[in-house]
XYZ file of C-alpha atoms in Angstrom:
401
model
C -12.929 -0.735 -140.251
C -15.515 -2.463 -142.402
C -15.667 -5.913 -143.941
C -16.778 -4.507 -147.250
C -13.865 -2.061 -147.628
C -12.671 -2.115 -151.243
C -9.162 -0.814 -150.583
C -7.196 -2.202 -147.706
C -3.779 -1.151 -146.553
C -1.230 -3.920 -147.132
C 0.250 -5.674 -144.150
C 2.955 -3.650 -142.465
C 6.489 -4.934 -142.053
C 6.687 -6.723 -138.741
C 9.127 -5.862 -136.028
C 10.988 -8.350 -134.776
C -7.317 -20.966 -119.649
C -14.592 -25.277 -112.272
C -14.611 -28.700 -113.015
C -12.531 -31.267 -111.171
C -10.202 -32.187 -114.006
C -10.412 -30.130 -117.182
C -7.312 -29.276 -119.143
C -7.179 -27.323 -122.344
C -5.256 -25.208 -124.837
C -3.767 -27.532 -127.345
C -4.043 -25.092 -130.254
C -2.778 -21.720 -131.066
C -3.964 -19.389 -128.549
C -5.512 -20.729 -131.122
C -8.705 -19.311 -129.743
C -11.462 -21.495 -128.239
C -14.729 -20.930 -129.999
C -18.288 -20.803 -128.834
C -19.665 -20.501 -132.337
C -19.690 -22.860 -135.281
C -17.326 -22.211 -138.178
C -20.292 -22.283 -140.521
C -22.918 -19.610 -140.853
C -25.641 -21.699 -139.273
C -27.335 -19.762 -136.494
C -26.417 -20.977 -133.030
C -29.041 -22.734 -130.963
C -30.102 -21.391 -127.640
C -29.512 -23.380 -124.523
C -31.914 -23.942 -121.676
C -29.866 -21.481 -119.683
C -31.435 -18.574 -121.530
C -29.681 -16.451 -124.086
C -26.425 -18.389 -124.029
C -25.333 -19.952 -127.302
C -25.007 -23.704 -127.418
C -21.427 -24.800 -128.079
C -21.141 -26.222 -131.580
C -18.079 -28.397 -132.109
C -16.268 -28.764 -135.445
C -12.910 -30.244 -136.413
C -11.395 -26.761 -136.119
C -13.095 -25.963 -132.840
C -10.452 -26.072 -130.103
C -11.511 -28.322 -127.284
C -11.177 -28.688 -123.538
C -8.797 -31.395 -122.393
C -8.215 -33.655 -119.439
C -5.114 -35.681 -118.587
C -3.651 -38.349 -116.315
C -3.185 -36.368 -113.099
C -1.553 -39.297 -111.300
C 1.171 -39.328 -113.932
C 1.501 -35.556 -113.637
C 2.128 -35.910 -109.909
C 4.811 -38.529 -110.542
C 6.545 -36.338 -113.123
C 6.942 -33.499 -110.639
C 7.762 -35.550 -107.573
C 11.243 -34.425 -106.537
C 11.908 -37.825 -104.939
C 11.273 -39.600 -108.258
C 12.453 -37.082 -110.860
C 16.034 -35.985 -110.247
C 16.038 -33.815 -113.395
C 13.891 -31.144 -111.783
C 15.902 -27.933 -111.547
C 14.460 -26.475 -108.352
C 16.553 -23.305 -108.571
C 15.184 -22.564 -112.044
C 11.614 -23.065 -110.858
C 12.252 -20.892 -107.796
C 13.481 -18.104 -110.063
C 10.435 -18.490 -112.291
C 8.171 -18.400 -109.244
C 9.642 -15.098 -108.109
C 9.011 -13.637 -111.548
C 5.389 -14.744 -111.503
C 4.950 -13.383 -107.981
C 6.072 -9.973 -109.210
C 2.819 -9.821 -111.205
C 3.876 -7.197 -113.731
C 0.333 -6.786 -115.052
C -1.466 -6.410 -111.740
C -2.670 -2.901 -112.619
C -2.453 -3.142 -116.385
C -5.958 -4.255 -117.375
C -7.917 -1.117 -116.516
C -10.828 -0.170 -118.747
C -11.916 3.315 -119.716
C -14.686 5.034 -121.690
C -12.929 4.318 -124.990
C -14.160 0.734 -124.975
C -17.889 1.390 -125.124
C -17.455 4.293 -127.516
C -15.438 2.151 -129.936
C -17.930 -0.733 -129.707
C -20.822 1.579 -130.569
C -19.040 2.614 -133.751
C -18.655 -0.946 -135.018
C -21.585 -2.149 -137.094
C -22.540 -4.548 -139.856
C -20.807 -7.887 -140.507
C -17.577 -6.675 -138.956
C -19.306 -6.061 -135.619
C -20.411 -9.693 -135.516
C -16.997 -11.042 -136.450
C -15.397 -8.833 -133.807
C -17.830 -10.173 -131.216
C -16.787 -13.667 -132.285
C -13.143 -12.697 -131.809
C -13.899 -11.592 -128.240
C -15.883 -14.778 -127.558
C -13.134 -17.017 -128.884
C -10.434 -15.141 -127.017
C -12.383 -15.146 -123.752
C -13.042 -18.871 -124.009
C -9.348 -19.503 -124.772
C -8.202 -17.606 -121.714
C -10.808 -19.264 -119.534
C -9.707 -22.678 -120.749
C -6.164 -21.783 -119.748
C -7.437 -20.817 -116.318
C -9.031 -24.265 -115.959
C -5.837 -25.989 -117.011
C -3.528 -24.152 -114.663
C -5.933 -23.999 -111.721
C -6.400 -27.753 -111.660
C -2.693 -28.484 -112.064
C -1.911 -26.058 -109.250
C -4.390 -27.846 -106.994
C -3.232 -31.371 -107.851
C 0.513 -30.691 -107.534
C 0.350 -28.788 -104.251
C 1.693 -31.632 -102.093
C 3.965 -33.153 -104.717
C 5.814 -30.003 -105.744
C 4.668 -26.774 -104.033
C 6.860 -24.517 -106.179
C 5.590 -25.821 -109.520
C 2.046 -25.897 -108.123
C 2.228 -22.244 -107.101
C 3.474 -21.247 -110.554
C 0.501 -23.005 -112.126
C -1.805 -21.195 -109.715
C -0.266 -17.837 -110.585
C -0.633 -18.571 -114.281
C -4.297 -19.349 -113.658
C -4.480 -15.884 -112.086
C -3.156 -14.383 -115.312
C -5.605 -16.304 -117.486
C -8.577 -15.457 -115.261
C -7.612 -11.799 -115.491
C -7.463 -12.011 -119.287
C -10.793 -13.839 -119.524
C -12.506 -11.334 -117.247
C -11.136 -8.442 -119.247
C -12.408 -9.955 -122.503
C -15.802 -10.731 -121.003
C -16.050 -7.086 -119.964
C -15.328 -6.257 -123.593
C -18.297 -8.355 -124.633
C -20.431 -6.255 -122.294
C -19.629 -3.282 -124.564
C -21.621 -5.171 -127.193
C -24.385 -5.996 -124.678
C -23.249 -9.621 -124.485
C -21.550 -11.872 -121.934
C -20.268 -15.436 -121.818
C -21.623 -17.653 -119.062
C -18.280 -19.251 -118.229
C -19.776 -21.614 -115.683
C -22.197 -22.944 -118.272
C -19.374 -23.115 -120.807
C -17.350 -25.350 -118.492
C -20.229 -27.828 -118.218
C -21.270 -27.624 -121.875
C -17.901 -28.399 -123.448
C -16.795 -31.925 -124.218
C -13.450 -32.980 -122.754
C -10.773 -34.908 -124.640
C -8.074 -36.953 -122.912
C -4.426 -36.059 -123.594
C -1.384 -37.679 -122.009
C 0.796 -35.268 -119.986
C 3.583 -35.114 -122.559
C 1.075 -34.077 -125.205
C -0.230 -31.388 -122.880
C 3.339 -30.079 -122.609
C 3.926 -29.956 -126.366
C 0.576 -28.423 -127.151
C 0.426 -25.878 -124.346
C 3.966 -24.678 -124.952
C 3.059 -24.078 -128.601
C -0.193 -22.433 -127.604
C 1.518 -19.921 -125.351
C 4.319 -19.118 -127.772
C 2.055 -18.738 -130.786
C -0.192 -16.562 -128.635
C 2.801 -14.347 -127.894
C 3.657 -13.915 -131.554
C 0.037 -13.244 -132.542
C -0.449 -10.578 -129.880
C 2.879 -8.804 -130.272
C 2.538 -8.750 -134.055
C -0.912 -7.166 -133.923
C 0.249 -4.708 -131.265
C 3.282 -3.578 -133.261
C 1.305 -3.307 -136.475
C -1.389 -1.135 -134.891
C 1.191 1.020 -133.160
C 2.653 1.780 -136.578
C -0.784 2.118 -138.189
C -3.036 3.773 -135.572
C -5.775 4.448 -138.125
C -6.701 0.750 -137.774
C -6.918 0.925 -133.964
C -10.661 0.258 -133.991
C -11.021 -1.021 -130.426
C -8.783 -0.213 -127.429
C -8.225 -3.826 -126.381
C -5.343 -4.013 -128.843
C -3.467 -1.371 -126.870
C -3.138 -3.925 -124.048
C -1.542 -6.597 -126.190
C 2.085 -5.691 -125.475
C 1.831 -6.443 -121.742
C -0.679 -9.203 -122.391
C 1.663 -11.110 -124.675
C 4.416 -10.930 -122.080
C 2.184 -13.128 -119.891
C 1.999 -15.572 -122.797
C 5.769 -15.517 -123.184
C 6.393 -16.157 -119.472
C 3.927 -19.056 -119.529
C 5.704 -20.536 -122.538
C 9.090 -20.185 -120.850
C 7.726 -22.066 -117.835
C 6.568 -24.934 -120.066
C 9.998 -24.947 -121.666
C 11.501 -25.456 -118.193
C 8.964 -28.231 -117.509
C 9.982 -30.062 -120.672
C 13.676 -29.708 -119.889
C 12.877 -31.369 -116.565
C 11.401 -34.291 -118.537
C 14.157 -35.128 -121.067
C 12.380 -38.360 -122.026
C 9.870 -36.158 -123.857
C 12.591 -34.489 -125.942
C 15.515 -36.798 -126.593
C 14.371 -39.695 -128.782
C 12.925 -40.389 -132.232
C 9.360 -40.527 -130.892
C 9.759 -37.027 -129.453
C 10.810 -35.774 -132.878
C 7.719 -37.262 -134.512
C 5.364 -35.900 -131.855
C 7.009 -32.468 -131.925
C 6.444 -32.159 -135.656
C 2.893 -33.477 -135.296
C 1.923 -30.834 -132.737
C 3.630 -28.065 -134.669
C 1.680 -29.032 -137.776
C -1.602 -29.359 -135.866
C -1.271 -25.910 -134.319
C -0.115 -24.167 -137.492
C -2.747 -25.756 -139.742
C -5.567 -25.079 -137.274
C -4.602 -21.424 -136.964
C -4.189 -20.958 -140.720
C -7.525 -22.564 -141.618
C -9.394 -20.764 -138.840
C -7.946 -17.363 -139.708
C -8.588 -17.791 -143.425
C -12.283 -18.179 -142.567
C -12.107 -14.787 -140.848
C -10.144 -12.622 -143.230
C -12.592 -9.728 -142.689
C -11.323 -9.378 -139.124
C -7.662 -9.159 -140.071
C -8.264 -7.016 -143.122
C -10.342 -4.714 -140.939
C -7.262 -3.970 -138.831
C -5.054 -3.551 -141.904
C -3.483 -7.006 -142.047
C -3.157 -9.480 -144.862
C -4.373 -12.669 -143.169
C -2.039 -15.125 -144.854
C 1.032 -12.921 -144.510
C 0.193 -12.342 -140.849
C -0.237 -16.067 -140.221
C 2.987 -17.010 -142.009
C 4.910 -14.418 -140.012
C 3.468 -15.819 -136.769
C 4.166 -19.431 -137.850
C 7.762 -18.699 -138.827
C 8.557 -16.805 -135.624
C 6.832 -19.438 -133.464
C 8.723 -22.183 -135.273
C 12.037 -20.443 -134.696
C 11.231 -20.059 -130.999
C 10.042 -23.666 -130.718
C 13.239 -24.940 -132.347
C 15.082 -23.938 -129.159
C 13.394 -26.702 -127.187
C 11.683 -29.169 -129.554
C 14.050 -31.833 -130.995
C 12.633 -31.336 -134.499
C 10.415 -28.754 -136.156
C 8.803 -28.268 -139.551
C 10.555 -26.501 -142.398
C 7.924 -23.764 -142.507
C 10.176 -21.378 -144.431
C 10.209 -23.747 -147.396
C 7.796 -22.160 -149.964
C 6.218 -25.569 -150.515
C 4.905 -25.536 -146.927
C 2.861 -22.402 -147.573
C 1.616 -23.816 -150.892
C 0.324 -26.855 -149.008
C -1.398 -24.613 -146.437
C -3.089 -22.662 -149.228
C -4.312 -25.873 -150.848
C -5.732 -26.937 -147.465
C -7.599 -23.621 -147.284
C -9.150 -24.195 -150.727
C -10.250 -27.705 -149.791
C -11.594 -26.594 -146.413
C -13.628 -23.825 -148.054
C -15.266 -26.418 -150.312
C -16.065 -28.596 -147.288
C -17.663 -25.600 -145.554
C -19.650 -24.744 -148.708
C -21.108 -28.265 -148.760
C -22.216 -27.843 -145.168
C -24.119 -24.677 -146.131
C -26.140 -26.334 -148.927
C -29.719 -27.596 -148.556
C -28.718 -31.197 -149.236
C -29.656 -33.839 -146.695
C -26.959 -34.927 -144.266
C -26.244 -38.219 -146.058
C -25.614 -36.465 -149.372
C -23.431 -33.850 -147.706
C -21.301 -36.555 -146.136
C -20.869 -38.321 -149.482
C -19.730 -35.093 -151.087
C -17.310 -34.414 -148.250
C -15.504 -37.776 -148.483
C -13.169 -36.995 -151.415
C -12.486 -33.515 -150.036
C -11.642 -34.805 -146.565
C -9.356 -37.383 -148.190
C -7.649 -34.623 -150.157
C -7.260 -32.514 -147.020
C -5.742 -35.421 -145.090
C -3.412 -36.071 -148.009
C -2.131 -32.483 -147.940
C -1.661 -32.580 -144.169
C 0.261 -35.849 -144.425
C 2.423 -34.475 -147.227
C 3.269 -31.423 -145.103
C 4.150 -33.676 -142.164
C 6.444 -35.810 -144.325
C 8.433 -32.863 -145.629
C 12.078 -33.084 -144.473
C 12.135 -31.583 -140.965
C 14.687 -29.334 -139.294
C 16.698 -31.031 -136.585
C 16.719 -28.679 -133.618
C 16.435 -28.660 -129.855
C 18.207 -27.477 -126.769
C 21.944 -27.910 -126.346
C 21.077 -29.410 -122.968
C 19.862 -32.549 -124.736
C 22.369 -32.815 -127.584
C 24.742 -35.751 -127.646
C 26.947 -33.919 -130.151
C 27.928 -30.348 -130.990
C 24.662 -28.875 -132.271
C 24.147 -26.472 -135.151
C 21.261 -24.782 -133.350
C 21.695 -24.182 -129.652
C 19.416 -22.943 -126.913
């Protein structure tokens, strides 16, 4: 596995995260980054060797929300739509803890890390950093919700706490992987260093559901591909993705149940607009981020764009079961728009890497940013697919849950 490989095997055919109030994960397990998307060297923080967090438009962020509203939404005395039996069943599944003994390291990890060198070693380290930060951000989200909802709805609160267990386990496992490369993320410092963005609860639901489901499809796709093509199994962490992604899937199913308990977030024209907006945000962010890191995907035998489109299509099909409207991602024009966004984004990045002064760089970026926004808006305005759960349909639906 080397970034400079001249011949790469084509993509195989796919079988069908503590502070008092942080909340995160609005993008595709759309991995949180601790490095800039440009090639500028990271600055060192006062904490020692830790890299300073450099934010960009594509850098997933940490989020906070209105916790008082969250408590009202899950108050059984106020919200009569809460299906307690469904949440009890989900709780029992989470208590089972299928992956309690799954994440066990062995000597393969260090041996594989020692064999990785050159540019691909650095990009693989970045993958581990991004993944670890993503899982840790999920831990923060679920831990705080579990704490805040304890009195209001003990069952839902306990599920959130058990999901935080899963995410902490994932983050710890990834951080151990970084130790194979003689690195480690200071997660406590990361919590304090990140900037927090406010999201209303309903936006947290849309975004986190998408995050978990797209995480499932990313992980299971990579796992199945490497199982069929073991010559690309460059690091043993991928062998854990099958069980890992089942955690993602269970988390997504829980958020689906949460949204069904809040029909006001799914049954009107505003819900349709917001659903499409979050789908587009997650898909575009993943596509642009991954197209900046094609060496990683090519190094494990994947065509980046084909991989991303497969993940987007499968995520969209899954999301259509609960969201009232989704994007028509299987329309060839949607992919053409994504590819044009990639071209524009690459030009924006190239400007950032020049020696021009900041003012000149910003002037040069203006028409490109306008063009990028124009493409995003055009993709959003494409005719959507009416979808959603039969539970919320006022007529006989074509697509049922």
